[in-house]
mmCIF file of C-alpha atoms (C1' of nucleotides) in Angstrom:
data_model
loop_
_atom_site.group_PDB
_atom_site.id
_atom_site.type_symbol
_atom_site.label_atom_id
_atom_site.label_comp_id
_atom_site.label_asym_id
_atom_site.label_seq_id
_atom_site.Cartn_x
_atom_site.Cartn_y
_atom_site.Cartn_z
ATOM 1 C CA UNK A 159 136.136 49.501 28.888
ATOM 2 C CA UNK A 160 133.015 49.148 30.656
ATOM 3 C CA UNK A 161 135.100 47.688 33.795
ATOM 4 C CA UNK A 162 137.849 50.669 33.798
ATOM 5 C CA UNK A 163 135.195 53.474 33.851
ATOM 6 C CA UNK A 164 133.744 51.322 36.977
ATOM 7 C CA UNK A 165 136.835 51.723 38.747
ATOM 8 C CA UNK A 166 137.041 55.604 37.827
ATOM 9 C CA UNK A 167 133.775 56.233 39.257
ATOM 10 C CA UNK A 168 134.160 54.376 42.107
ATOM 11 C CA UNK A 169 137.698 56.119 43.222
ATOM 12 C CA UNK A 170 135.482 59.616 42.565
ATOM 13 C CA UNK A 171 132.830 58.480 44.892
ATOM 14 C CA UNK A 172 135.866 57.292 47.417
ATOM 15 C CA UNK A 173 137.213 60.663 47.151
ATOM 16 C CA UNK A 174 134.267 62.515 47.548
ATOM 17 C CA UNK A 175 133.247 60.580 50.836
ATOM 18 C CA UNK A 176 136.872 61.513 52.305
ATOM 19 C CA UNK A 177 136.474 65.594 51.477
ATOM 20 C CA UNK A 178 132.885 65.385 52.533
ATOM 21 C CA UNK A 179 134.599 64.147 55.850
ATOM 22 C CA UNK A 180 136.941 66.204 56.449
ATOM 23 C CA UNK A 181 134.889 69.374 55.452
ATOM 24 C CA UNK A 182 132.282 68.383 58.729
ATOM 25 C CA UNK A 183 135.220 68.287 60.895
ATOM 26 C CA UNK A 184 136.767 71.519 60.089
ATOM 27 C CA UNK A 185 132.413 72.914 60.207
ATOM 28 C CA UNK A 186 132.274 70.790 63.559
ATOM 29 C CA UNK A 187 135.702 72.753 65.066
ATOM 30 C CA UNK A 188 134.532 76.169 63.492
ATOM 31 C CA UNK A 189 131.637 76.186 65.351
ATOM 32 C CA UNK A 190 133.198 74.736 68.441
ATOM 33 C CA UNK A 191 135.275 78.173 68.520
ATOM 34 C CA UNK A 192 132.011 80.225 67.739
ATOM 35 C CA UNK A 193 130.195 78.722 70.542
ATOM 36 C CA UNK A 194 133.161 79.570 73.273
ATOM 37 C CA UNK A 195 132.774 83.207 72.854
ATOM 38 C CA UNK A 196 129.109 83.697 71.185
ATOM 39 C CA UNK A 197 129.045 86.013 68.668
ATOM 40 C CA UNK A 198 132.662 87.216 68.924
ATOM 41 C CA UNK A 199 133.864 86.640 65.340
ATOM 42 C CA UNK A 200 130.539 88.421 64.134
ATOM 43 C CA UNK A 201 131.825 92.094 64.987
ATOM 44 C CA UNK A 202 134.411 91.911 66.935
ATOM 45 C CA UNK A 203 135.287 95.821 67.130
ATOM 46 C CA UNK A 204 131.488 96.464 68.701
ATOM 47 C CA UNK A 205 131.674 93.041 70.686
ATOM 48 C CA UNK A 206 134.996 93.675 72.626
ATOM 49 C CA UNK A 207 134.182 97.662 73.442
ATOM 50 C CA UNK A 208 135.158 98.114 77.120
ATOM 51 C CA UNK A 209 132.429 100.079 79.470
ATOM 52 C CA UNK A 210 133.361 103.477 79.381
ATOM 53 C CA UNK A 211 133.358 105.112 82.979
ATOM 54 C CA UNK A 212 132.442 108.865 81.088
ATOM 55 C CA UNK A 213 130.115 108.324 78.447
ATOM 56 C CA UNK A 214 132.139 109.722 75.779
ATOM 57 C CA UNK A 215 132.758 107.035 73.554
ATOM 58 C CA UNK A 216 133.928 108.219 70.037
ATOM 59 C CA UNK A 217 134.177 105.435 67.093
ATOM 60 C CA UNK A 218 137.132 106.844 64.596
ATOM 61 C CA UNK A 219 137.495 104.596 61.340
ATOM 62 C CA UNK A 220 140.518 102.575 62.583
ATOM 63 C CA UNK A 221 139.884 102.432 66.191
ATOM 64 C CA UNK A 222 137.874 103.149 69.333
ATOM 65 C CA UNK A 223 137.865 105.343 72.501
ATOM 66 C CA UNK A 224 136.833 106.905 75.496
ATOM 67 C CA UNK A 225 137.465 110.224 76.079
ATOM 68 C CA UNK A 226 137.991 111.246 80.147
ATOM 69 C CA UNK A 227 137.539 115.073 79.930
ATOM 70 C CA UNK A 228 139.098 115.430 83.727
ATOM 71 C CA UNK A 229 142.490 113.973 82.872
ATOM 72 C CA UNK A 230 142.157 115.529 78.878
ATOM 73 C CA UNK A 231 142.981 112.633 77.331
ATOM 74 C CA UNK A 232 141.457 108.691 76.680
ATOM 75 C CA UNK A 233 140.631 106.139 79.397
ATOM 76 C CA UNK A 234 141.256 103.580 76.862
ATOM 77 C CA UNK A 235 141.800 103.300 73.210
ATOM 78 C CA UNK A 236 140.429 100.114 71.568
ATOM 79 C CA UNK A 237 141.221 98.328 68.165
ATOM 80 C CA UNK A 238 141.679 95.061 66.298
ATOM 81 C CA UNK A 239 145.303 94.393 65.264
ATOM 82 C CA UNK A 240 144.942 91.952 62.667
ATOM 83 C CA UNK A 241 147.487 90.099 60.764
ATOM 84 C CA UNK A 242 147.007 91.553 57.788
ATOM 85 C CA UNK A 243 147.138 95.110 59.284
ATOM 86 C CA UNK A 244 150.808 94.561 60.040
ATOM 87 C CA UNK A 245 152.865 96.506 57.416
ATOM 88 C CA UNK A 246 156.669 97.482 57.096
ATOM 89 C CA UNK A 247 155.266 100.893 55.545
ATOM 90 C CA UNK A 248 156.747 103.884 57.035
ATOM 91 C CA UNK A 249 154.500 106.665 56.485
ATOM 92 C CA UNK A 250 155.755 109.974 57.246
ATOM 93 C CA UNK A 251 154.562 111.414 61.080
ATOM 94 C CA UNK A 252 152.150 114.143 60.145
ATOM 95 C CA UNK A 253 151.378 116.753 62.699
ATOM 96 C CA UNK A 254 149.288 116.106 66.057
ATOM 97 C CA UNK A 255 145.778 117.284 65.346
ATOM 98 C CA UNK A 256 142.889 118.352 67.871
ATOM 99 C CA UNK A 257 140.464 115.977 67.465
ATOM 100 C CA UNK A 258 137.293 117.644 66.956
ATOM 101 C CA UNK A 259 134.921 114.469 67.696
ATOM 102 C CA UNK A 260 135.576 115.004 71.304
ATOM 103 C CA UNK A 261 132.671 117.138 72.536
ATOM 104 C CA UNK A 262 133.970 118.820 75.303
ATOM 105 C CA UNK A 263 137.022 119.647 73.123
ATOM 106 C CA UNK A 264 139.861 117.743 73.364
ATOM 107 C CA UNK A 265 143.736 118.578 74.717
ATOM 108 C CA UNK A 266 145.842 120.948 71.855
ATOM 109 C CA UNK A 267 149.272 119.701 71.103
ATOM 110 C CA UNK A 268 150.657 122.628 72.417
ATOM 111 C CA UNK A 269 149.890 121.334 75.984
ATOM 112 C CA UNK A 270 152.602 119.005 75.554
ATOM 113 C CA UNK A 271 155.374 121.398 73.847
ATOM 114 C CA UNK A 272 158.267 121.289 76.271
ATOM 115 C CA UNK A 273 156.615 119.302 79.068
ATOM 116 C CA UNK A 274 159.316 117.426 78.929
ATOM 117 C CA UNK A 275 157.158 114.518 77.736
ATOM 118 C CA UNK A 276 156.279 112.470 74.874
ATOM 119 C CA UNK A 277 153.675 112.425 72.872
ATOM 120 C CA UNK A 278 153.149 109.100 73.219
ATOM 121 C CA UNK A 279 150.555 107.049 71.243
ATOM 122 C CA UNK A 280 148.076 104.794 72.972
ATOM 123 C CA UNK A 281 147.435 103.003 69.380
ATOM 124 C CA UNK A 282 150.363 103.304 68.142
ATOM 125 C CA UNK A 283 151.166 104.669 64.672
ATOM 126 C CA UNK A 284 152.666 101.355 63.529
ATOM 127 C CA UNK A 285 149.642 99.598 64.142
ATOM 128 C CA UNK A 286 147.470 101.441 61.689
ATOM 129 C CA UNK A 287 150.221 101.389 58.724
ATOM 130 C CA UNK A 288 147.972 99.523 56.439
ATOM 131 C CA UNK A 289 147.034 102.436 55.056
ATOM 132 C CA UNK A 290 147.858 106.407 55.044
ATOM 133 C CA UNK A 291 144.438 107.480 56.521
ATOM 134 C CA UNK A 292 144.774 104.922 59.178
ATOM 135 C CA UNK A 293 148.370 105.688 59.849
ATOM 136 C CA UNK A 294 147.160 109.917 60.357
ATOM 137 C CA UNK A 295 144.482 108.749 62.205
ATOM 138 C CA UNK A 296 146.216 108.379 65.174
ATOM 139 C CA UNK A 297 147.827 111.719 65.143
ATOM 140 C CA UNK A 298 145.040 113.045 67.156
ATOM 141 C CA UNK A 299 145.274 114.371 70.329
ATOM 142 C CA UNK A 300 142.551 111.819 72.046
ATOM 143 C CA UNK A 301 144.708 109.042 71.147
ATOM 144 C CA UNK A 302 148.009 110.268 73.125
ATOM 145 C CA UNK A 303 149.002 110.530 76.708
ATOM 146 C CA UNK A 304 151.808 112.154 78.454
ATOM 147 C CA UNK A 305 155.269 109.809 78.710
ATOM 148 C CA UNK A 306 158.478 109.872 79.901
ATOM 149 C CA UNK A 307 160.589 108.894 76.552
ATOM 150 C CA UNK A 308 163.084 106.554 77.948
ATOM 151 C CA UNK A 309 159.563 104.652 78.983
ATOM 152 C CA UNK A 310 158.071 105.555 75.622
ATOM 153 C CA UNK A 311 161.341 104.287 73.790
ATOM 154 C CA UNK A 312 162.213 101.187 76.022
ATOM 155 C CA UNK A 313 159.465 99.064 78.226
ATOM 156 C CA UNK A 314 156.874 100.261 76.165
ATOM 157 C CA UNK A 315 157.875 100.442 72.994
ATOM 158 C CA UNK A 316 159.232 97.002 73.928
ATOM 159 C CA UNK A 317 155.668 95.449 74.609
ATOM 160 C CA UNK A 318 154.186 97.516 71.393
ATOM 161 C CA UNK A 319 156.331 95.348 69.127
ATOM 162 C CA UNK A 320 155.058 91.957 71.426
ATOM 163 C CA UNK A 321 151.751 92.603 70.509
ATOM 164 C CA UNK A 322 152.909 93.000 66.837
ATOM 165 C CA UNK A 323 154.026 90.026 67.312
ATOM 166 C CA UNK A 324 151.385 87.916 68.603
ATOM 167 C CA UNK A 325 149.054 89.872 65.866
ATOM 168 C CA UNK A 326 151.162 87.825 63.326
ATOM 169 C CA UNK A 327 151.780 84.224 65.264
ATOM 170 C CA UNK A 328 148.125 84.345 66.442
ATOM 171 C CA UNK A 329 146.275 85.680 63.458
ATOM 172 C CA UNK A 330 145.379 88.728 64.814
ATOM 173 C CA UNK A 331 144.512 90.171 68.683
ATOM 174 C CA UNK A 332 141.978 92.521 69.740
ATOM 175 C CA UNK A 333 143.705 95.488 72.115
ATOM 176 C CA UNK A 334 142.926 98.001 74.909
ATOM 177 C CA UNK A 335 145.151 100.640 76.217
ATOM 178 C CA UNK A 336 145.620 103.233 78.354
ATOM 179 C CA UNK A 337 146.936 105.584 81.170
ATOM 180 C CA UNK A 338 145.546 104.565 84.762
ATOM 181 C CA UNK A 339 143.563 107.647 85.400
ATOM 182 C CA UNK A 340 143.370 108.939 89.362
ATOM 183 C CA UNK A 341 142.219 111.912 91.285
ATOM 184 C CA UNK A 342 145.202 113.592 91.578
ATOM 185 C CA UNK A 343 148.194 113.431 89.012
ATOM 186 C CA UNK A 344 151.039 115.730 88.125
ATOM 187 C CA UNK A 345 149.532 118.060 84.819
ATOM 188 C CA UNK A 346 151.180 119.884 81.945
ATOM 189 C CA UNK A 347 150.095 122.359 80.032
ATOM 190 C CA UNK A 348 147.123 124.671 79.741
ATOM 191 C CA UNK A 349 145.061 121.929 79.355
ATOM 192 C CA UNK A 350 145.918 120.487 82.449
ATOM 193 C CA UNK A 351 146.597 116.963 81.025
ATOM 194 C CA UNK A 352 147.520 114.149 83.296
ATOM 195 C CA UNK A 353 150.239 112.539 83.468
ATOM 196 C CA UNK A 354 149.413 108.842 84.642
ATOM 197 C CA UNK A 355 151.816 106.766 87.195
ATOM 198 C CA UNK A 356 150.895 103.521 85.037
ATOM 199 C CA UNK A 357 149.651 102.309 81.908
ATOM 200 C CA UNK A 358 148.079 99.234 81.281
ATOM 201 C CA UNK A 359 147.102 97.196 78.006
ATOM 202 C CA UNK A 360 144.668 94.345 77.949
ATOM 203 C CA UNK A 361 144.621 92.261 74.779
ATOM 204 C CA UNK A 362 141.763 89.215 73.946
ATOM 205 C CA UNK A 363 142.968 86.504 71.259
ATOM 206 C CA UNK A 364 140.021 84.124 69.951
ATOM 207 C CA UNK A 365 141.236 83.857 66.267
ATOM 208 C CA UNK A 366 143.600 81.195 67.061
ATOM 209 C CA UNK A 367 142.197 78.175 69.396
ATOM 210 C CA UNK A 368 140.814 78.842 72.921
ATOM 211 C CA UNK A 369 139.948 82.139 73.475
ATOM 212 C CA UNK A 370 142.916 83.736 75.878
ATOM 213 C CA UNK A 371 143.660 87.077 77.474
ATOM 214 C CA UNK A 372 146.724 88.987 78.804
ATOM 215 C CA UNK A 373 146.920 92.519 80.597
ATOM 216 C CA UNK A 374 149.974 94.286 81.356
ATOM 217 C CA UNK A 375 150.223 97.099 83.646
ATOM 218 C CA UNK A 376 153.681 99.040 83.637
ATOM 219 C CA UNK A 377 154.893 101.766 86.306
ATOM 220 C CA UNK A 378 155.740 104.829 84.162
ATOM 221 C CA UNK A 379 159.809 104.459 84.711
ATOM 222 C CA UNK A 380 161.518 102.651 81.746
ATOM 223 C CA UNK A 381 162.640 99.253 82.866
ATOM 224 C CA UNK A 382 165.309 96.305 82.017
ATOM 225 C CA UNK A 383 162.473 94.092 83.644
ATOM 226 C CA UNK A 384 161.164 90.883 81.486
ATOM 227 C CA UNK A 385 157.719 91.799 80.695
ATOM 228 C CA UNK A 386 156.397 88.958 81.811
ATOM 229 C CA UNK A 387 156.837 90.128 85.189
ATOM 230 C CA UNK A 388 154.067 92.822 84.400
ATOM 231 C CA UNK A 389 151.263 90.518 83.837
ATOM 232 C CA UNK A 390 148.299 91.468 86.254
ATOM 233 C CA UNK A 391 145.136 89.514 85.963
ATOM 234 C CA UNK A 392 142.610 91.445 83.822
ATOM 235 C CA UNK A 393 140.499 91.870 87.509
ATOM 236 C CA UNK A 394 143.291 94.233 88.896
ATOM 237 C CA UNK A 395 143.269 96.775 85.893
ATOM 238 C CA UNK A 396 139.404 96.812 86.329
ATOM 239 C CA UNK A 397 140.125 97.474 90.130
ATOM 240 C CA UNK A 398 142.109 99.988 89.502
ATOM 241 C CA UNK A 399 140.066 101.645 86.350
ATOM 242 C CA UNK A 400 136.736 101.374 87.282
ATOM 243 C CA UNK A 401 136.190 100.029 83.666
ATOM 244 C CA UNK A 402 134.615 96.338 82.920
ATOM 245 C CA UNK A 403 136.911 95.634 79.541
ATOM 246 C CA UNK A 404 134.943 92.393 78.565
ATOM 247 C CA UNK A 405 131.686 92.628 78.941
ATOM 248 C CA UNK A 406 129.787 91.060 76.534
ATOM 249 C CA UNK A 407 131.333 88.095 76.997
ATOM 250 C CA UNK A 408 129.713 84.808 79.086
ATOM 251 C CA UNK A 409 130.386 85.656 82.572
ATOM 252 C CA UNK A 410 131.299 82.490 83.340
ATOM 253 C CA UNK A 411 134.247 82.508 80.926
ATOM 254 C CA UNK A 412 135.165 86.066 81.634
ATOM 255 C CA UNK A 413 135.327 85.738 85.406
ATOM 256 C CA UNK A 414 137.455 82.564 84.436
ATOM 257 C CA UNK A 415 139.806 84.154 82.712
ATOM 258 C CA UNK A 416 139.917 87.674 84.281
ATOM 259 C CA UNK A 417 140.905 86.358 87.630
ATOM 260 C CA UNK A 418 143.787 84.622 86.018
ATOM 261 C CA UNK A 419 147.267 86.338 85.328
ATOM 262 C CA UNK A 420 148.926 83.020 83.843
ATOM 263 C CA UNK A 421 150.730 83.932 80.603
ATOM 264 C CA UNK A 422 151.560 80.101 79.526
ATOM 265 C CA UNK A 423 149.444 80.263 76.774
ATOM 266 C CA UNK A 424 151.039 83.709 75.072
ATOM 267 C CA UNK A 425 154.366 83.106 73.569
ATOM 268 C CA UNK A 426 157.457 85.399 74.960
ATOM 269 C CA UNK A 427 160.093 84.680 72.579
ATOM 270 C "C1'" DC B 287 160.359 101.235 66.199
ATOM 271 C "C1'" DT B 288 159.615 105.342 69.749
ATOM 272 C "C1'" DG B 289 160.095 110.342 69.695
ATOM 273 C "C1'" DT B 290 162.025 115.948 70.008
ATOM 274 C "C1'" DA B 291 164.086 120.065 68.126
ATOM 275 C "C1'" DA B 292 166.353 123.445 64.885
ATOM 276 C "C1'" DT B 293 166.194 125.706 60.596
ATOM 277 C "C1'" DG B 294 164.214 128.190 56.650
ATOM 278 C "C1'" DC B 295 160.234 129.693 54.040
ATOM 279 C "C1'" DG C 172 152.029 127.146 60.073
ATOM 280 C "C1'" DC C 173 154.624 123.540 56.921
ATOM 281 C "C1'" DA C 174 158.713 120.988 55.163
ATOM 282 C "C1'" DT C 175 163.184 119.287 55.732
ATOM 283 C "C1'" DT C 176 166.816 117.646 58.281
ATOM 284 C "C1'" DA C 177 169.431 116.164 62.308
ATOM 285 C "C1'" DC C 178 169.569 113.656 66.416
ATOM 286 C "C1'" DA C 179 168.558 110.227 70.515
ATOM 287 C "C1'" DG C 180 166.730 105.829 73.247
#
DNA sequence: CTGTAATGC
DNA sequence: GCATTACAG
């Protein structure tokens, strides 16, 4: 009896020692992550902010942006995509509203009635169906741009659904998008909205190992292209922008991986 | 998914 | 203006 319970205790201690283990490895590679980008996991929706080149940033409850008065619409729109935002919910569209946050008034809907453009979302709507007000949040009129709809519909919509997918295989990514904003652009409307040659979208991943970025910037003509073959390092979207999309980060790490426009590490299939 | 447009109240 | 429906990439 007294021999058996001997055993018992000593196979608890045994198995203690091993979880004990293996819970200061997984502490040791937790903070291993934390260390590569600082306080990134803290608040990663205030740590990831790009600089905005107009001082009109505007925080809505599911994502950020900065509004660029000249062109009447958003330099860039900014937002987490986690993986548990992704939902096969299909909210109704409600209608475009003005969004009355923007201070020097923002572009009406009407602007873009029979431009012959889209509406088209920089966060998109699908992004944001985890809930209703989430979903209607991004029927406001800072978070759209004009766009040809065979580019709206193909290329784009096609790199839209990558990011969904690299939400879910990476456990979430952290995005920026938006119209390349010049002097002089075609306008519609009596808002005189721009309609931007290029878009771009830069997207940061540091849920899931090394901390990794990607930017894509896409002529506004629909394409059979690969998307790959849009990759730009992060550097030439700043170039062209005049906005600094990382900044809180090390600048070590994000010269490093700004300069680069290798895509080996983000999945295309 | 991404959207526009026509119709009726 | 709002709701419903039809249509297209």
């Amino acid at each position: 009896m007294r021999r058996k319970s001997g055993f018992t205790l000593l196979a608890v201690l045994i198995l203690l020692g091993v979880f004990a283990y293996e819970y200061v490895l997984e502490e040791k590679e937790q903070t291993h992550i934390i260390v590569e980008g600082e306080k990134v996991k803290r608040n990663t929706n205030a740590y990831f902010l790009p600089t905005s080149t107009t001082g009109q940033i505007i925080h809505h409850n599911s994502y950020s942006l900065s509004y660029h008065e000249d062109h009447e619409q958003a330099e860039w729109v900014a937002y987490e995509l986690k993986k548990s935002h992704l939902s096969s919910t299909n909210f109704k569209r409600p209608y475009f509203e003005v969004d009355k946050t923007v201070k020097t008034g923002a572009a009406h809907w009407r602007s873009y009635k029979n431009s012959g453009y889209d509406r088209g979302h920089l966060c998109p709507a699908a992004d944001r169906s985890y809930s209703k007000e989430a979903h209607d949040e991004t029927f406001l009129t800072s978070n759209i741009s004009p766009q040809d709809h065979d580019f709206n519909s193909g290329i784009w919509n096609k790199l839209e659904q990558k990011v969904r997918y690299w939400a879910h295989k990476y456990d979430g990514v952290f995005v920026v998008t938006g119209g390349v904003l010049k002097e002089k652009m075609e306008t519609i409307g009596e808002d005189a909205v721009s309609v931007p040659n290029q878009f771009y979208k830069v997207l940061i991943d540091n849920n899931n190992g090394p901390i990794k970025m990607i930017a894509f910037l896409i002529p506004h003509n629909d394409s059979d292209k690969p998307l790959h073959e849009f990759v730009v390092p992060v550097d030439e979207v700043e170039k062209l922008t005049g906005i600094d999309f990382f900044p809180e980060l090390e600048d070590e790490l994000e010269n490093k991986l700004e300069a680069s426009s290798n895509y080996k590490d983000w999945s295309f299939n």
